[in-house]
């Protein structure tokens, strides 16, 4: 705030405190009587009435704008497996497509469970589970076109599945044998980003380039509710809006940024933040795969058509730990978890398929067999991954080489050789 605006504010405050001698316009007898009646009320009563009126105004405003009290939520499939319609977002899928979405979620969950077990058994250094977020990832992932580009965080295993990334490649980084394991340009799926929120800026810059190239593809950036507090995300919102970049920001609000609840990240629903930057935002039921698919399709179409960025907040829940180094029982209750288990994304779609007669027991049994085969395959691949060349860390640091890197390479080689010399001396 400037000195001038501060002075003006002080002057206005002083002026409002002075009594006016100007004659007020004539008023009707009814308002005057009301004023007299109000003045006759005790001060405490007037204060209480004012507070009540303020609360009513706040609630009305929040309801009208989809505020924190009653936020808007796009839902097409209820937790009970009932199909509902939405005036702005609709979708019409075939039985095969519905079964395909169910298969994607089941296999993604099975892979995730196997990875968690592998970490517990010492095969991985760390793992970030997506348990409970399958609908948000599969729904949004299946909304993408092949020429769209994805910037993930480190938990988008379901999106990676939709982009055709070999699940075992995801494990290589967490095992420490590679730096990602896949070529981003092959699947238009960027490498996992560990730095919180930075991928939002990468996505924005890439989207600005897409626009300058004249392409009609779109970019999508994934991040969590905790990352929404990062400056990188705020900067990405600013640049994407100013440059009308064709990017969709997909926030998986799983309620907890490690041990910090969402209410400590934002005073308003996350999707409403988009308004302050000048582009639309929408909150979708993140446990409803149909709604996530429909909303993301619309957001991507919005971006491709030259209308700029859009923010999607998938309201979901992290059923497990933040990572395998976390203990969620230290900061959240069992009652909360149980309540969200009733909204399980896989269970609700299965219920719908069964009610509508779109899948039989043969389908579910076959999928169970396929999921077990996937788990065994992943386990075998991770255990047979070759160790990397320890000197490879010095490769490709610079395109044309560098004297300092060459010196460090030689020093490290000597260091490794010292172990072999020690072993040889002990053997003699």
PDB file of N, CA and C in Angstrom, residues 101-183:
ATOM      1  N   UNK A 101     -12.462 -48.238 -18.497  1.00  0.00           N
ATOM      2  CA  UNK A 101     -12.105 -47.358 -17.384  1.00  0.00           C
ATOM      3  C   UNK A 101     -11.966 -48.154 -16.091  1.00  0.00           C
ATOM      4  N   UNK A 102     -12.874 -49.113 -15.899  1.00  0.00           N
ATOM      5  CA  UNK A 102     -12.803 -49.948 -14.695  1.00  0.00           C
ATOM      6  C   UNK A 102     -11.523 -50.775 -14.701  1.00  0.00           C
ATOM      7  N   UNK A 103     -11.203 -51.343 -15.847  1.00  0.00           N
ATOM      8  CA  UNK A 103      -9.964 -52.140 -15.961  1.00  0.00           C
ATOM      9  C   UNK A 103      -8.745 -51.285 -15.659  1.00  0.00           C
ATOM     10  N   UNK A 104      -8.699 -50.074 -16.203  1.00  0.00           N
ATOM     11  CA  UNK A 104      -7.566 -49.182 -15.950  1.00  0.00           C
ATOM     12  C   UNK A 104      -7.378 -48.942 -14.453  1.00  0.00           C
ATOM     13  N   UNK A 105      -8.458 -48.670 -13.749  1.00  0.00           N
ATOM     14  CA  UNK A 105      -8.360 -48.369 -12.317  1.00  0.00           C
ATOM     15  C   UNK A 105      -7.935 -49.590 -11.517  1.00  0.00           C
ATOM     16  N   UNK A 106      -8.472 -50.748 -11.859  1.00  0.00           N
ATOM     17  CA  UNK A 106      -8.126 -51.972 -11.126  1.00  0.00           C
ATOM     18  C   UNK A 106      -6.656 -52.320 -11.316  1.00  0.00           C
ATOM     19  N   UNK A 107      -6.176 -52.264 -12.551  1.00  0.00           N
ATOM     20  CA  UNK A 107      -4.783 -52.631 -12.806  1.00  0.00           C
ATOM     21  C   UNK A 107      -3.820 -51.601 -12.222  1.00  0.00           C
ATOM     22  N   UNK A 108      -4.209 -50.335 -12.260  1.00  0.00           N
ATOM     23  CA  UNK A 108      -3.367 -49.304 -11.656  1.00  0.00           C
ATOM     24  C   UNK A 108      -3.259 -49.514 -10.145  1.00  0.00           C
ATOM     25  N   UNK A 109      -4.368 -49.835  -9.511  1.00  0.00           N
ATOM     26  CA  UNK A 109      -4.341 -50.082  -8.064  1.00  0.00           C
ATOM     27  C   UNK A 109      -3.495 -51.319  -7.744  1.00  0.00           C
ATOM     28  N   UNK A 110      -3.584 -52.334  -8.588  1.00  0.00           N
ATOM     29  CA  UNK A 110      -2.800 -53.552  -8.334  1.00  0.00           C
ATOM     30  C   UNK A 110      -1.309 -53.275  -8.474  1.00  0.00           C
ATOM     31  N   UNK A 111      -0.944 -52.526  -9.486  1.00  0.00           N
ATOM     32  CA  UNK A 111       0.460 -52.149  -9.647  1.00  0.00           C
ATOM     33  C   UNK A 111       0.952 -51.338  -8.466  1.00  0.00           C
ATOM     34  N   UNK A 112       0.126 -50.393  -8.029  1.00  0.00           N
ATOM     35  CA  UNK A 112       0.489 -49.541  -6.901  1.00  0.00           C
ATOM     36  C   UNK A 112       0.683 -50.364  -5.629  1.00  0.00           C
ATOM     37  N   UNK A 113      -0.182 -51.338  -5.405  1.00  0.00           N
ATOM     38  CA  UNK A 113      -0.065 -52.196  -4.222  1.00  0.00           C
ATOM     39  C   UNK A 113       1.209 -53.027  -4.269  1.00  0.00           C
ATOM     40  N   UNK A 114       1.559 -53.502  -5.461  1.00  0.00           N
ATOM     41  CA  UNK A 114       2.779 -54.294  -5.595  1.00  0.00           C
ATOM     42  C   UNK A 114       4.010 -53.437  -5.330  1.00  0.00           C
ATOM     43  N   UNK A 115       3.979 -52.201  -5.820  1.00  0.00           N
ATOM     44  CA  UNK A 115       5.108 -51.296  -5.593  1.00  0.00           C
ATOM     45  C   UNK A 115       5.270 -50.991  -4.104  1.00  0.00           C
ATOM     46  N   UNK A 116       4.160 -50.805  -3.412  1.00  0.00           N
ATOM     47  CA  UNK A 116       4.226 -50.557  -1.975  1.00  0.00           C
ATOM     48  C   UNK A 116       4.835 -51.745  -1.246  1.00  0.00           C
ATOM     49  N   UNK A 117       4.433 -52.945  -1.627  1.00  0.00           N
ATOM     50  CA  UNK A 117       4.986 -54.159  -1.015  1.00  0.00           C
ATOM     51  C   UNK A 117       6.479 -54.291  -1.304  1.00  0.00           C
ATOM     52  N   UNK A 118       6.867 -53.967  -2.519  1.00  0.00           N
ATOM     53  CA  UNK A 118       8.285 -54.046  -2.886  1.00  0.00           C
ATOM     54  C   UNK A 118       9.121 -53.086  -2.047  1.00  0.00           C
ATOM     55  N   UNK A 119       8.593 -51.912  -1.785  1.00  0.00           N
ATOM     56  CA  UNK A 119       9.340 -50.971  -0.953  1.00  0.00           C
ATOM     57  C   UNK A 119       9.470 -51.501   0.475  1.00  0.00           C
ATOM     58  N   UNK A 120       8.399 -52.044   0.999  1.00  0.00           N
ATOM     59  CA  UNK A 120       8.442 -52.583   2.355  1.00  0.00           C
ATOM     60  C   UNK A 120       9.436 -53.738   2.478  1.00  0.00           C
ATOM     61  N   UNK A 121       9.693 -54.412   1.368  1.00  0.00           N
ATOM     62  CA  UNK A 121      10.619 -55.536   1.368  1.00  0.00           C
ATOM     63  C   UNK A 121      12.044 -55.138   0.981  1.00  0.00           C
ATOM     64  N   UNK A 122      12.273 -53.825   0.856  1.00  0.00           N
ATOM     65  CA  UNK A 122      13.622 -53.338   0.597  1.00  0.00           C
ATOM     66  C   UNK A 122      14.019 -53.275  -0.858  1.00  0.00           C
ATOM     67  N   UNK A 123      13.079 -53.496  -1.769  1.00  0.00           N
ATOM     68  CA  UNK A 123      13.409 -53.471  -3.190  1.00  0.00           C
ATOM     69  C   UNK A 123      13.386 -52.050  -3.768  1.00  0.00           C
ATOM     70  N   UNK A 124      12.680 -51.141  -3.115  1.00  0.00           N
ATOM     71  CA  UNK A 124      12.608 -49.746  -3.542  1.00  0.00           C
ATOM     72  C   UNK A 124      13.009 -48.850  -2.379  1.00  0.00           C
ATOM     73  N   UNK A 125      13.594 -47.726  -2.705  1.00  0.00           N
ATOM     74  CA  UNK A 125      13.978 -46.796  -1.658  1.00  0.00           C
ATOM     75  C   UNK A 125      12.792 -46.034  -1.107  1.00  0.00           C
ATOM     76  N   UNK A 126      11.802 -45.785  -1.956  1.00  0.00           N
ATOM     77  CA  UNK A 126      10.650 -44.984  -1.572  1.00  0.00           C
ATOM     78  C   UNK A 126       9.533 -45.261  -2.570  1.00  0.00           C
ATOM     79  N   UNK A 127       8.288 -45.016  -2.149  1.00  0.00           N
ATOM     80  CA  UNK A 127       7.169 -45.116  -3.089  1.00  0.00           C
ATOM     81  C   UNK A 127       6.069 -44.165  -2.645  1.00  0.00           C
ATOM     82  N   UNK A 128       5.464 -43.486  -3.625  1.00  0.00           N
ATOM     83  CA  UNK A 128       4.349 -42.575  -3.378  1.00  0.00           C
ATOM     84  C   UNK A 128       3.085 -43.217  -3.935  1.00  0.00           C
ATOM     85  N   UNK A 129       2.228 -43.691  -3.054  1.00  0.00           N
ATOM     86  CA  UNK A 129       1.034 -44.427  -3.465  1.00  0.00           C
ATOM     87  C   UNK A 129      -0.054 -43.503  -3.989  1.00  0.00           C
ATOM     88  N   UNK A 130      -0.830 -44.013  -4.961  1.00  0.00           N
ATOM     89  CA  UNK A 130      -1.974 -43.261  -5.478  1.00  0.00           C
ATOM     90  C   UNK A 130      -3.298 -43.815  -4.970  1.00  0.00           C
ATOM     91  N   UNK A 131      -3.261 -44.712  -3.989  1.00  0.00           N
ATOM     92  CA  UNK A 131      -4.463 -45.392  -3.514  1.00  0.00           C
ATOM     93  C   UNK A 131      -5.576 -44.398  -3.188  1.00  0.00           C
ATOM     94  N   UNK A 132      -6.716 -44.557  -3.853  1.00  0.00           N
ATOM     95  CA  UNK A 132      -7.857 -43.675  -3.665  1.00  0.00           C
ATOM     96  C   UNK A 132      -7.994 -42.610  -4.736  1.00  0.00           C
ATOM     97  N   UNK A 133      -6.942 -42.387  -5.515  1.00  0.00           N
ATOM     98  CA  UNK A 133      -6.943 -41.332  -6.522  1.00  0.00           C
ATOM     99  C   UNK A 133      -7.009 -41.881  -7.944  1.00  0.00           C
ATOM    100  N   UNK A 134      -7.412 -43.139  -8.070  1.00  0.00           N
ATOM    101  CA  UNK A 134      -7.429 -43.779  -9.387  1.00  0.00           C
ATOM    102  C   UNK A 134      -8.382 -43.093 -10.366  1.00  0.00           C
ATOM    103  N   UNK A 135      -9.554 -42.683  -9.895  1.00  0.00           N
ATOM    104  CA  UNK A 135     -10.530 -42.066 -10.796  1.00  0.00           C
ATOM    105  C   UNK A 135     -10.026 -40.741 -11.347  1.00  0.00           C
ATOM    106  N   UNK A 136      -9.411 -39.932 -10.494  1.00  0.00           N
ATOM    107  CA  UNK A 136      -8.892 -38.636 -10.934  1.00  0.00           C
ATOM    108  C   UNK A 136      -7.835 -38.819 -12.016  1.00  0.00           C
ATOM    109  N   UNK A 137      -6.983 -39.825 -11.846  1.00  0.00           N
ATOM    110  CA  UNK A 137      -5.888 -40.014 -12.792  1.00  0.00           C
ATOM    111  C   UNK A 137      -6.325 -40.715 -14.074  1.00  0.00           C
ATOM    112  N   UNK A 138      -7.121 -41.759 -13.940  1.00  0.00           N
ATOM    113  CA  UNK A 138      -7.567 -42.476 -15.140  1.00  0.00           C
ATOM    114  C   UNK A 138      -8.550 -41.623 -15.934  1.00  0.00           C
ATOM    115  N   UNK A 139      -9.462 -40.960 -15.240  1.00  0.00           N
ATOM    116  CA  UNK A 139     -10.419 -40.117 -15.943  1.00  0.00           C
ATOM    117  C   UNK A 139      -9.745 -39.013 -16.726  1.00  0.00           C
ATOM    118  N   UNK A 140      -8.827 -38.314 -16.084  1.00  0.00           N
ATOM    119  CA  UNK A 140      -8.124 -37.227 -16.779  1.00  0.00           C
ATOM    120  C   UNK A 140      -7.162 -37.768 -17.822  1.00  0.00           C
ATOM    121  N   UNK A 141      -6.520 -38.899 -17.520  1.00  0.00           N
ATOM    122  CA  UNK A 141      -5.562 -39.476 -18.463  1.00  0.00           C
ATOM    123  C   UNK A 141      -6.207 -39.933 -19.748  1.00  0.00           C
ATOM    124  N   UNK A 142      -7.396 -40.501 -19.646  1.00  0.00           N
ATOM    125  CA  UNK A 142      -8.105 -40.971 -20.841  1.00  0.00           C
ATOM    126  C   UNK A 142      -8.761 -39.840 -21.613  1.00  0.00           C
ATOM    127  N   UNK A 143      -8.782 -38.644 -21.050  1.00  0.00           N
ATOM    128  CA  UNK A 143      -9.319 -37.489 -21.771  1.00  0.00           C
ATOM    129  C   UNK A 143      -8.300 -36.899 -22.742  1.00  0.00           C
ATOM    130  N   UNK A 144      -7.051 -37.288 -22.609  1.00  0.00           N
ATOM    131  CA  UNK A 144      -5.966 -36.711 -23.410  1.00  0.00           C
ATOM    132  C   UNK A 144      -5.912 -37.280 -24.814  1.00  0.00           C
ATOM    133  N   UNK A 145      -5.498 -36.448 -25.751  1.00  0.00           N
ATOM    134  CA  UNK A 145      -5.167 -36.916 -27.092  1.00  0.00           C
ATOM    135  C   UNK A 145      -3.699 -37.294 -27.133  1.00  0.00           C
ATOM    136  N   UNK A 146      -3.331 -38.065 -28.153  1.00  0.00           N
ATOM    137  CA  UNK A 146      -1.943 -38.506 -28.262  1.00  0.00           C
ATOM    138  C   UNK A 146      -0.971 -37.337 -28.382  1.00  0.00           C
ATOM    139  N   UNK A 147      -1.411 -36.240 -29.023  1.00  0.00           N
ATOM    140  CA  UNK A 147      -0.503 -35.108 -29.230  1.00  0.00           C
ATOM    141  C   UNK A 147      -0.504 -34.127 -28.070  1.00  0.00           C
ATOM    142  N   UNK A 148      -1.297 -34.361 -27.045  1.00  0.00           N
ATOM    143  CA  UNK A 148      -1.230 -33.546 -25.834  1.00  0.00           C
ATOM    144  C   UNK A 148       0.020 -33.925 -25.034  1.00  0.00           C
ATOM    145  N   UNK A 149       0.462 -33.011 -24.190  1.00  0.00           N
ATOM    146  CA  UNK A 149       1.694 -33.259 -23.427  1.00  0.00           C
ATOM    147  C   UNK A 149       1.404 -33.159 -21.929  1.00  0.00           C
ATOM    148  N   UNK A 150       1.998 -34.094 -21.177  1.00  0.00           N
ATOM    149  CA  UNK A 150       1.719 -34.218 -19.744  1.00  0.00           C
ATOM    150  C   UNK A 150       2.954 -33.884 -18.915  1.00  0.00           C
ATOM    151  N   UNK A 151       2.751 -33.067 -17.882  1.00  0.00           N
ATOM    152  CA  UNK A 151       3.792 -32.797 -16.895  1.00  0.00           C
ATOM    153  C   UNK A 151       3.296 -33.314 -15.544  1.00  0.00           C
ATOM    154  N   UNK A 152       3.804 -34.461 -15.084  1.00  0.00           N
ATOM    155  CA  UNK A 152       3.330 -35.053 -13.829  1.00  0.00           C
ATOM    156  C   UNK A 152       4.144 -34.613 -12.622  1.00  0.00           C
ATOM    157  N   UNK A 153       3.666 -35.020 -11.450  1.00  0.00           N
ATOM    158  CA  UNK A 153       4.476 -34.895 -10.244  1.00  0.00           C
ATOM    159  C   UNK A 153       5.206 -36.228 -10.078  1.00  0.00           C
ATOM    160  N   UNK A 154       5.031 -36.885  -8.936  1.00  0.00           N
ATOM    161  CA  UNK A 154       5.695 -38.166  -8.691  1.00  0.00           C
ATOM    162  C   UNK A 154       4.685 -39.244  -8.281  1.00  0.00           C
ATOM    163  N   UNK A 155       3.377 -38.938  -8.462  1.00  0.00           N
ATOM    164  CA  UNK A 155       2.339 -39.863  -8.029  1.00  0.00           C
ATOM    165  C   UNK A 155       1.394 -40.234  -9.169  1.00  0.00           C
ATOM    166  N   UNK A 156       1.653 -39.762 -10.370  1.00  0.00           N
ATOM    167  CA  UNK A 156       0.709 -39.953 -11.480  1.00  0.00           C
ATOM    168  C   UNK A 156       0.908 -41.295 -12.183  1.00  0.00           C
ATOM    169  N   UNK A 157       0.878 -42.366 -11.427  1.00  0.00           N
ATOM    170  CA  UNK A 157       1.076 -43.699 -12.004  1.00  0.00           C
ATOM    171  C   UNK A 157      -0.074 -44.076 -12.936  1.00  0.00           C
ATOM    172  N   UNK A 158      -1.289 -43.637 -12.593  1.00  0.00           N
ATOM    173  CA  UNK A 158      -2.432 -43.919 -13.450  1.00  0.00           C
ATOM    174  C   UNK A 158      -2.368 -43.172 -14.766  1.00  0.00           C
ATOM    175  N   UNK A 159      -1.910 -41.929 -14.733  1.00  0.00           N
ATOM    176  CA  UNK A 159      -1.759 -41.160 -15.971  1.00  0.00           C
ATOM    177  C   UNK A 159      -0.658 -41.784 -16.829  1.00  0.00           C
ATOM    178  N   UNK A 160       0.420 -42.222 -16.181  1.00  0.00           N
ATOM    179  CA  UNK A 160       1.499 -42.894 -16.913  1.00  0.00           C
ATOM    180  C   UNK A 160       0.970 -44.144 -17.603  1.00  0.00           C
ATOM    181  N   UNK A 161       0.097 -44.863 -16.908  1.00  0.00           N
ATOM    182  CA  UNK A 161      -0.519 -46.056 -17.496  1.00  0.00           C
ATOM    183  C   UNK A 161      -1.308 -45.688 -18.751  1.00  0.00           C
ATOM    184  N   UNK A 162      -2.066 -44.603 -18.677  1.00  0.00           N
ATOM    185  CA  UNK A 162      -2.849 -44.158 -19.827  1.00  0.00           C
ATOM    186  C   UNK A 162      -1.971 -43.709 -20.989  1.00  0.00           C
ATOM    187  N   UNK A 163      -0.778 -43.231 -20.685  1.00  0.00           N
ATOM    188  CA  UNK A 163       0.129 -42.766 -21.742  1.00  0.00           C
ATOM    189  C   UNK A 163       1.010 -43.880 -22.283  1.00  0.00           C
ATOM    190  N   UNK A 164       0.836 -45.094 -21.782  1.00  0.00           N
ATOM    191  CA  UNK A 164       1.581 -46.231 -22.318  1.00  0.00           C
ATOM    192  C   UNK A 164       2.979 -46.402 -21.779  1.00  0.00           C
ATOM    193  N   UNK A 165       3.270 -45.788 -20.624  1.00  0.00           N
ATOM    194  CA  UNK A 165       4.584 -45.953 -19.999  1.00  0.00           C
ATOM    195  C   UNK A 165       4.621 -47.303 -19.286  1.00  0.00           C
ATOM    196  N   UNK A 166       5.670 -48.063 -19.525  1.00  0.00           N
ATOM    197  CA  UNK A 166       5.828 -49.361 -18.867  1.00  0.00           C
ATOM    198  C   UNK A 166       5.888 -49.154 -17.353  1.00  0.00           C
ATOM    199  N   UNK A 167       5.005 -49.801 -16.588  1.00  0.00           N
ATOM    200  CA  UNK A 167       4.999 -49.602 -15.136  1.00  0.00           C
ATOM    201  C   UNK A 167       6.345 -49.869 -14.473  1.00  0.00           C
ATOM    202  N   UNK A 168       7.100 -50.831 -15.003  1.00  0.00           N
ATOM    203  CA  UNK A 168       8.394 -51.133 -14.387  1.00  0.00           C
ATOM    204  C   UNK A 168       9.361 -49.963 -14.515  1.00  0.00           C
ATOM    205  N   UNK A 169       9.182 -49.120 -15.540  1.00  0.00           N
ATOM    206  CA  UNK A 169      10.047 -47.952 -15.688  1.00  0.00           C
ATOM    207  C   UNK A 169       9.812 -46.952 -14.555  1.00  0.00           C
ATOM    208  N   UNK A 170       8.586 -46.879 -14.063  1.00  0.00           N
ATOM    209  CA  UNK A 170       8.299 -45.988 -12.940  1.00  0.00           C
ATOM    210  C   UNK A 170       9.078 -46.413 -11.700  1.00  0.00           C
ATOM    211  N   UNK A 171       9.268 -47.720 -11.561  1.00  0.00           N
ATOM    212  CA  UNK A 171       9.938 -48.242 -10.378  1.00  0.00           C
ATOM    213  C   UNK A 171      11.445 -48.032 -10.418  1.00  0.00           C
ATOM    214  N   UNK A 172      12.007 -47.924 -11.607  1.00  0.00           N
ATOM    215  CA  UNK A 172      13.450 -47.797 -11.727  1.00  0.00           C
ATOM    216  C   UNK A 172      13.997 -46.589 -11.001  1.00  0.00           C
ATOM    217  N   UNK A 173      13.291 -45.469 -11.092  1.00  0.00           N
ATOM    218  CA  UNK A 173      13.752 -44.259 -10.420  1.00  0.00           C
ATOM    219  C   UNK A 173      13.718 -44.439  -8.907  1.00  0.00           C
ATOM    220  N   UNK A 174      12.644 -45.060  -8.403  1.00  0.00           N
ATOM    221  CA  UNK A 174      12.522 -45.253  -6.954  1.00  0.00           C
ATOM    222  C   UNK A 174      13.455 -46.363  -6.449  1.00  0.00           C
ATOM    223  N   UNK A 175      13.973 -47.155  -7.364  1.00  0.00           N
ATOM    224  CA  UNK A 175      14.976 -48.159  -6.995  1.00  0.00           C
ATOM    225  C   UNK A 175      16.383 -47.574  -7.073  1.00  0.00           C
ATOM    226  N   UNK A 176      16.503 -46.461  -7.808  1.00  0.00           N
ATOM    227  CA  UNK A 176      17.790 -45.802  -7.921  1.00  0.00           C
ATOM    228  C   UNK A 176      18.665 -46.318  -9.034  1.00  0.00           C
ATOM    229  N   UNK A 177      18.054 -46.946 -10.052  1.00  0.00           N
ATOM    230  CA  UNK A 177      18.858 -47.502 -11.143  1.00  0.00           C
ATOM    231  C   UNK A 177      18.749 -46.677 -12.422  1.00  0.00           C
ATOM    232  N   UNK A 178      17.870 -45.670 -12.448  1.00  0.00           N
ATOM    233  CA  UNK A 178      17.802 -44.783 -13.602  1.00  0.00           C
ATOM    234  C   UNK A 178      17.287 -43.418 -13.167  1.00  0.00           C
ATOM    235  N   UNK A 179      17.253 -42.491 -14.093  1.00  0.00           N
ATOM    236  CA  UNK A 179      16.796 -41.133 -13.797  1.00  0.00           C
ATOM    237  C   UNK A 179      15.401 -40.867 -14.338  1.00  0.00           C
ATOM    238  N   UNK A 180      14.651 -41.907 -14.557  1.00  0.00           N
ATOM    239  CA  UNK A 180      13.301 -41.764 -15.096  1.00  0.00           C
ATOM    240  C   UNK A 180      12.890 -43.007 -15.850  1.00  0.00           C
ATOM    241  N   UNK A 181      13.735 -43.452 -16.745  1.00  0.00           N
ATOM    242  CA  UNK A 181      13.494 -44.728 -17.397  1.00  0.00           C
ATOM    243  C   UNK A 181      12.713 -44.694 -18.685  1.00  0.00           C
ATOM    244  N   UNK A 182      12.256 -43.517 -19.117  1.00  0.00           N
ATOM    245  CA  UNK A 182      11.524 -43.474 -20.373  1.00  0.00           C
ATOM    246  C   UNK A 182      11.841 -42.175 -21.097  1.00  0.00           C
ATOM    247  N   UNK A 183      11.625 -42.189 -22.408  1.00  0.00           N
ATOM    248  CA  UNK A 183      11.843 -40.998 -23.229  1.00  0.00           C
ATOM    249  C   UNK A 183      10.556 -40.179 -23.219  1.00  0.00           C
TER     250      UNK A 183
END
